[in-house]
mmCIF file of C-alpha atoms in Angstrom:
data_model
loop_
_atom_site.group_PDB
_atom_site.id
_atom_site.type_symbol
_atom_site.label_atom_id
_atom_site.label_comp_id
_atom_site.label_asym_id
_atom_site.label_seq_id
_atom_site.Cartn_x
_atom_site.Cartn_y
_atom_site.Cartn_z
ATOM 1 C CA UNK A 3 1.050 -115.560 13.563
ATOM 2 C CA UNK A 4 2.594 -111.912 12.984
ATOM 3 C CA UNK A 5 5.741 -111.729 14.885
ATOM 4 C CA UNK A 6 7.732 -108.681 15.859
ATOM 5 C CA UNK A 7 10.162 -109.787 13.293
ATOM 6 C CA UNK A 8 7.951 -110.294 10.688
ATOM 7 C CA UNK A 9 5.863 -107.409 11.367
ATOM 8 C CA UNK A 10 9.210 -105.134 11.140
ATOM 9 C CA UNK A 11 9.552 -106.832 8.029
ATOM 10 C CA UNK A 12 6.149 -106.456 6.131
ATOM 11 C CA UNK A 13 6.495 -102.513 7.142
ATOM 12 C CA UNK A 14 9.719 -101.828 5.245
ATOM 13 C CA UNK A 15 8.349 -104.322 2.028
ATOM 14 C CA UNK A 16 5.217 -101.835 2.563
ATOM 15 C CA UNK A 17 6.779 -98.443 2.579
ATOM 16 C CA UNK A 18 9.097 -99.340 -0.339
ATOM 17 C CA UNK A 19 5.848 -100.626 -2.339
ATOM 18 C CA UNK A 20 4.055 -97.162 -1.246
ATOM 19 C CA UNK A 21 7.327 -95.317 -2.479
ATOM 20 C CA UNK A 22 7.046 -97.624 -5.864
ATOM 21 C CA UNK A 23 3.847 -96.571 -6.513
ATOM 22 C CA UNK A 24 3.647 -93.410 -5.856
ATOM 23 C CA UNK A 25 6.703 -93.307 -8.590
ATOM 24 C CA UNK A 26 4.259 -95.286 -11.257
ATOM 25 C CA UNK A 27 1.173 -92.919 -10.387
ATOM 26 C CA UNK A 28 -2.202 -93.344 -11.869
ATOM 27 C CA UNK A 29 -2.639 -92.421 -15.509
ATOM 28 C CA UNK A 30 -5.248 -93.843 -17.928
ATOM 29 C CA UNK A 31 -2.920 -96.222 -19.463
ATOM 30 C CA UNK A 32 -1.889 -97.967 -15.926
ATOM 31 C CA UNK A 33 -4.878 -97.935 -13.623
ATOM 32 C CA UNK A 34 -9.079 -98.429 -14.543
ATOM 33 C CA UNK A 35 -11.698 -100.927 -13.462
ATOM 34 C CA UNK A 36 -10.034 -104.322 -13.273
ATOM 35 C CA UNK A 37 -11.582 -107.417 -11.673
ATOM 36 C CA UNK A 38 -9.187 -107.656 -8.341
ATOM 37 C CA UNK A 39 -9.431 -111.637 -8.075
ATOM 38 C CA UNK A 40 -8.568 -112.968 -11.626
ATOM 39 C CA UNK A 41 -7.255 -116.282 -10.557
ATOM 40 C CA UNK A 42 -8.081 -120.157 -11.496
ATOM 41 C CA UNK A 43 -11.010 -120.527 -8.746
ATOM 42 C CA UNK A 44 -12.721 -117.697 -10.911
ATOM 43 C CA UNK A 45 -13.096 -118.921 -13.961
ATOM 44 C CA UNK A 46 -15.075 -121.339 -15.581
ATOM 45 C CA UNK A 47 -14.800 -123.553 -19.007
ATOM 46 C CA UNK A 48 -17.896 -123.579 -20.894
ATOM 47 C CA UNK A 49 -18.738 -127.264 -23.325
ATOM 48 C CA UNK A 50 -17.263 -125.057 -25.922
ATOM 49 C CA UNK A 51 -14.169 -124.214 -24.256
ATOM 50 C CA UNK A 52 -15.311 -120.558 -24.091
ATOM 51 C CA UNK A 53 -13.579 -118.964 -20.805
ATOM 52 C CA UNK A 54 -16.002 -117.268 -18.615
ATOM 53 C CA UNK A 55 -15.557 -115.199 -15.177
ATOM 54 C CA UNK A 56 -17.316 -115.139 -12.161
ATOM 55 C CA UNK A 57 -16.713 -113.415 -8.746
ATOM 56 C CA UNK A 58 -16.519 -109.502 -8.841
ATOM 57 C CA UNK A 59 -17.998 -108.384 -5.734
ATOM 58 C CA UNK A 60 -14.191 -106.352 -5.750
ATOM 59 C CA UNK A 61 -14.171 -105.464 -8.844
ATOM 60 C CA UNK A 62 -12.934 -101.416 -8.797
ATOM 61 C CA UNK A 63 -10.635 -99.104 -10.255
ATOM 62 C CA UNK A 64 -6.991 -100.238 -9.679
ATOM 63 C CA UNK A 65 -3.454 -100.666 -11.471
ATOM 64 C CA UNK A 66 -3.861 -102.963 -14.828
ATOM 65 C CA UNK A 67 -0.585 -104.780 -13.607
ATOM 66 C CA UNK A 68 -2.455 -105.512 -10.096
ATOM 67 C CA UNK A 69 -4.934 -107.438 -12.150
ATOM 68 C CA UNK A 70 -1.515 -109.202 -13.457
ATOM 69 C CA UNK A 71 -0.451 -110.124 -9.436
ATOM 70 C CA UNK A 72 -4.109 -111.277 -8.671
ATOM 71 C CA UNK A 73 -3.769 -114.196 -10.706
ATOM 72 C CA UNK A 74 -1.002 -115.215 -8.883
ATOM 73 C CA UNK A 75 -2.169 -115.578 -5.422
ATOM 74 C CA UNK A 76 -0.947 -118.211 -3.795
ATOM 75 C CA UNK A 77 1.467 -119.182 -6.213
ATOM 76 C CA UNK A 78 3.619 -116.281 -5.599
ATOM 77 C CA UNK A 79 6.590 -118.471 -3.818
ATOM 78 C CA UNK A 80 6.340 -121.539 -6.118
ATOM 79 C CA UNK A 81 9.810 -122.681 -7.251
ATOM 80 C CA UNK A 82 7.975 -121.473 -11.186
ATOM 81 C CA UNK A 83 6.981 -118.763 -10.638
ATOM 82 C CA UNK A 84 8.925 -116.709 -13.544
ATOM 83 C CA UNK A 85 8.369 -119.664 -15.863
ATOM 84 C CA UNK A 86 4.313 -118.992 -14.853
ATOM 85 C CA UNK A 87 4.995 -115.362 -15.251
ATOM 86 C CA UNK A 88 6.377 -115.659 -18.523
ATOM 87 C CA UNK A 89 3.447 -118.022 -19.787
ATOM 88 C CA UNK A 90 1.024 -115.868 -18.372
ATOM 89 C CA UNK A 91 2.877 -112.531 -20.121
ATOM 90 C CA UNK A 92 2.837 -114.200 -23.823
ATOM 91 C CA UNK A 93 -0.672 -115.525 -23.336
ATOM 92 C CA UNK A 94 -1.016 -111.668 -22.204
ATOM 93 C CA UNK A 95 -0.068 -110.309 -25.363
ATOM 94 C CA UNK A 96 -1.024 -113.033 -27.707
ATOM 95 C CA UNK A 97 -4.537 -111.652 -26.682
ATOM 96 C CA UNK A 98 -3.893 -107.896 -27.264
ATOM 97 C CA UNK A 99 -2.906 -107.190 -23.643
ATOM 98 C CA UNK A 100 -0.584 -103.547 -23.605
ATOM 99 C CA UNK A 101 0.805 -103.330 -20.472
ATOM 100 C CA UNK A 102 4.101 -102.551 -21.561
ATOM 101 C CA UNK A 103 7.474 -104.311 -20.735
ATOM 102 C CA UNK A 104 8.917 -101.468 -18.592
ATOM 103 C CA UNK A 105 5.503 -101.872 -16.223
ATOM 104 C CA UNK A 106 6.323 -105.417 -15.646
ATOM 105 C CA UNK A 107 9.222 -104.680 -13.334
ATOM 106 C CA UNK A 108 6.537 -103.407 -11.041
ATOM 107 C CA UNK A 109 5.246 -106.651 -10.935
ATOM 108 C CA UNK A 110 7.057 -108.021 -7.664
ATOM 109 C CA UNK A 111 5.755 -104.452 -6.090
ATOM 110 C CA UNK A 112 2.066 -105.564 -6.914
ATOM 111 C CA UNK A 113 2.575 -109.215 -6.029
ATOM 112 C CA UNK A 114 3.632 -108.827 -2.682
ATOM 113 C CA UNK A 115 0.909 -106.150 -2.190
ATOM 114 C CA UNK A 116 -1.555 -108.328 -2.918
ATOM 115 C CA UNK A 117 0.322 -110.899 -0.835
ATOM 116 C CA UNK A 118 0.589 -108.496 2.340
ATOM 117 C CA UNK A 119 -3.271 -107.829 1.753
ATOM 118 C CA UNK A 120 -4.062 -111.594 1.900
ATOM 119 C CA UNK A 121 -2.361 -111.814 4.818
ATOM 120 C CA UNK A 122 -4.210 -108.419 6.167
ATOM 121 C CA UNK A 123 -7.378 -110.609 5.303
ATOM 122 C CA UNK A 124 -6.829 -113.770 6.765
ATOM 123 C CA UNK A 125 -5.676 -112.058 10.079
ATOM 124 C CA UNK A 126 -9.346 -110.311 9.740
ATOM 125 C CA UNK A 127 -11.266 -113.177 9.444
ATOM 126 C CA UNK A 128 -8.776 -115.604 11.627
ATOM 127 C CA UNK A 129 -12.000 -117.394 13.075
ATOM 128 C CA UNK A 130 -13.030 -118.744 9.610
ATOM 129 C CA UNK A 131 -12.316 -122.770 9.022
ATOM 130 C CA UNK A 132 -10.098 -121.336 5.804
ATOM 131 C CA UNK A 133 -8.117 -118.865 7.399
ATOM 132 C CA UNK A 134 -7.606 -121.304 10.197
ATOM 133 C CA UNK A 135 -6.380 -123.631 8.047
ATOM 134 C CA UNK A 136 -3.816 -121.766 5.450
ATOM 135 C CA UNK A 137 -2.782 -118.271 8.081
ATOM 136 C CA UNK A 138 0.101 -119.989 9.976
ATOM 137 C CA UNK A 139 1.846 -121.383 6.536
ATOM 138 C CA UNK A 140 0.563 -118.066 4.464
ATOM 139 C CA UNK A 141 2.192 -115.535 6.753
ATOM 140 C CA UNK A 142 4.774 -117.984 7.175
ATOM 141 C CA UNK A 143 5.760 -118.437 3.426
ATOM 142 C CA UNK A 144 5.325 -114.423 3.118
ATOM 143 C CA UNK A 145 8.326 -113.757 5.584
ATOM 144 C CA UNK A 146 11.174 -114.574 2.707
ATOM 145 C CA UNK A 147 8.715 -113.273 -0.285
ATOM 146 C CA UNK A 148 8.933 -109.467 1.535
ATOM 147 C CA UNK A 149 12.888 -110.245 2.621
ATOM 148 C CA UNK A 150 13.592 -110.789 -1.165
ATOM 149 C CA UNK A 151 11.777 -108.284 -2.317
ATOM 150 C CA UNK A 152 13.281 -105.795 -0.217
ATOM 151 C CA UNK A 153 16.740 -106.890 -1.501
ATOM 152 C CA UNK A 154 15.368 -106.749 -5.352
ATOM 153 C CA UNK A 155 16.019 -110.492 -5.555
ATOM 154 C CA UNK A 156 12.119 -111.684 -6.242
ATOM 155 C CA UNK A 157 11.336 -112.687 -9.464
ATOM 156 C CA UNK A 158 14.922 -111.211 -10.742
ATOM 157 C CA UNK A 159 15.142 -112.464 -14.273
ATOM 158 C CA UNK A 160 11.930 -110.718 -15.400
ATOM 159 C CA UNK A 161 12.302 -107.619 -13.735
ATOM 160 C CA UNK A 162 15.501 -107.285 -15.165
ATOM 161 C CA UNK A 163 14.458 -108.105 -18.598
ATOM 162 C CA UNK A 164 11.452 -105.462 -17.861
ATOM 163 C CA UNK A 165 14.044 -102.608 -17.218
ATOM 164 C CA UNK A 166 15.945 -103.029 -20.021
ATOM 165 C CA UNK A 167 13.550 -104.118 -22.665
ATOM 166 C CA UNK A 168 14.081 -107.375 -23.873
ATOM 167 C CA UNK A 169 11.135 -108.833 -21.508
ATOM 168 C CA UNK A 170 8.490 -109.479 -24.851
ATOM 169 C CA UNK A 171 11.751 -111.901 -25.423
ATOM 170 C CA UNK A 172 11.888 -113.555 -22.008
ATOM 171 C CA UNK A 173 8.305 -113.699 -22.153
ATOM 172 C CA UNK A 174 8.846 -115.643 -25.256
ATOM 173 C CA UNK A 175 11.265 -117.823 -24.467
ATOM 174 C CA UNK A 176 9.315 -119.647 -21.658
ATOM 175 C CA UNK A 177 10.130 -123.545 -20.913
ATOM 176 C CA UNK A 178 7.313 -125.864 -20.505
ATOM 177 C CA UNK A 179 6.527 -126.087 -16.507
#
């Protein structure tokens, strides 16, 4: 379900996340073992209400704010997405999480990654009942995620507030969804 156009597409969204990157590096602070599929489906709610998760068969070293993106999956191009961002950032920090704010503008970088490597997947394993089901709409849906990426215009509000500091605020401020 690649086309041309598409295809032409997902190369400049990748060479401007490589370029991204590249600019954040690896240091101690940004990048460690982290779990790689931290979404919904991979958790479970004990009697108690204690949170537990399962699934880490690709669990590795990668960028903490990858982690972030993995819970996202799917949701990526839902018409909430910043108010789910923001949730998910003060629930972040109300547990002690320290990515800090100026990281988060990276986020759209690391969504669509892990976007473009879902669809990478799904064209891997296109004779699965799943992928068979979900490719044609996935790719589909991915087409104006990379397009507004590439202009800067995904997820705008909270990488602005990232770059100039005031995102622990947005983050904050969230509106029930």
């Amino acid at each position: 379900e690649v086309t041309p156009q598409m295809r032409t597409v997902f190369e400049a969204a990748e060479k401007k996340i490589f370029s991204e990157l590249a600019a954040y590096g690896k240091t101690p602070q940004n990048f460690g073992v982290v779990h790689t599929d931290l979404r919904a489906t991979n958790l479970l709610l004990d009697d108690d209400g204690t949170i537990k998760v399962i699934d880490f068969d690709d669990c590795g070293p990668g960028w903490y704010l990858f982690d972030v993106a993995d819970s996202f999956t799917f949701e990526e191009m839902m018409p909430n997405i910043e108010d789910m961002v923001r949730a998910y950032i003060a629930g972040y920090r109300q547990v002690g999480g320290v990515i800090p704010d100026a990281d988060f503008a990276l986020l759209p970088a690391m969504l669509l990654a892990r976007r473009l490597n879902m669809v990478a997947w799904m064209e891997m394993r296109r004779e699965t009942e799943w992928a068979k089901q979900i490719r044609g709409q996935f790719i589909s849906e991915t087409l104006p995620m990379a397009q507004m990426y590439l202009k800067d215009q995904y997820l705008p509000h909270m990488r602005a507030q990232a770059l100039n500091g005031t995102l622990s605020t947005w983050a904050a401020g969230r509106t029930a969804a």
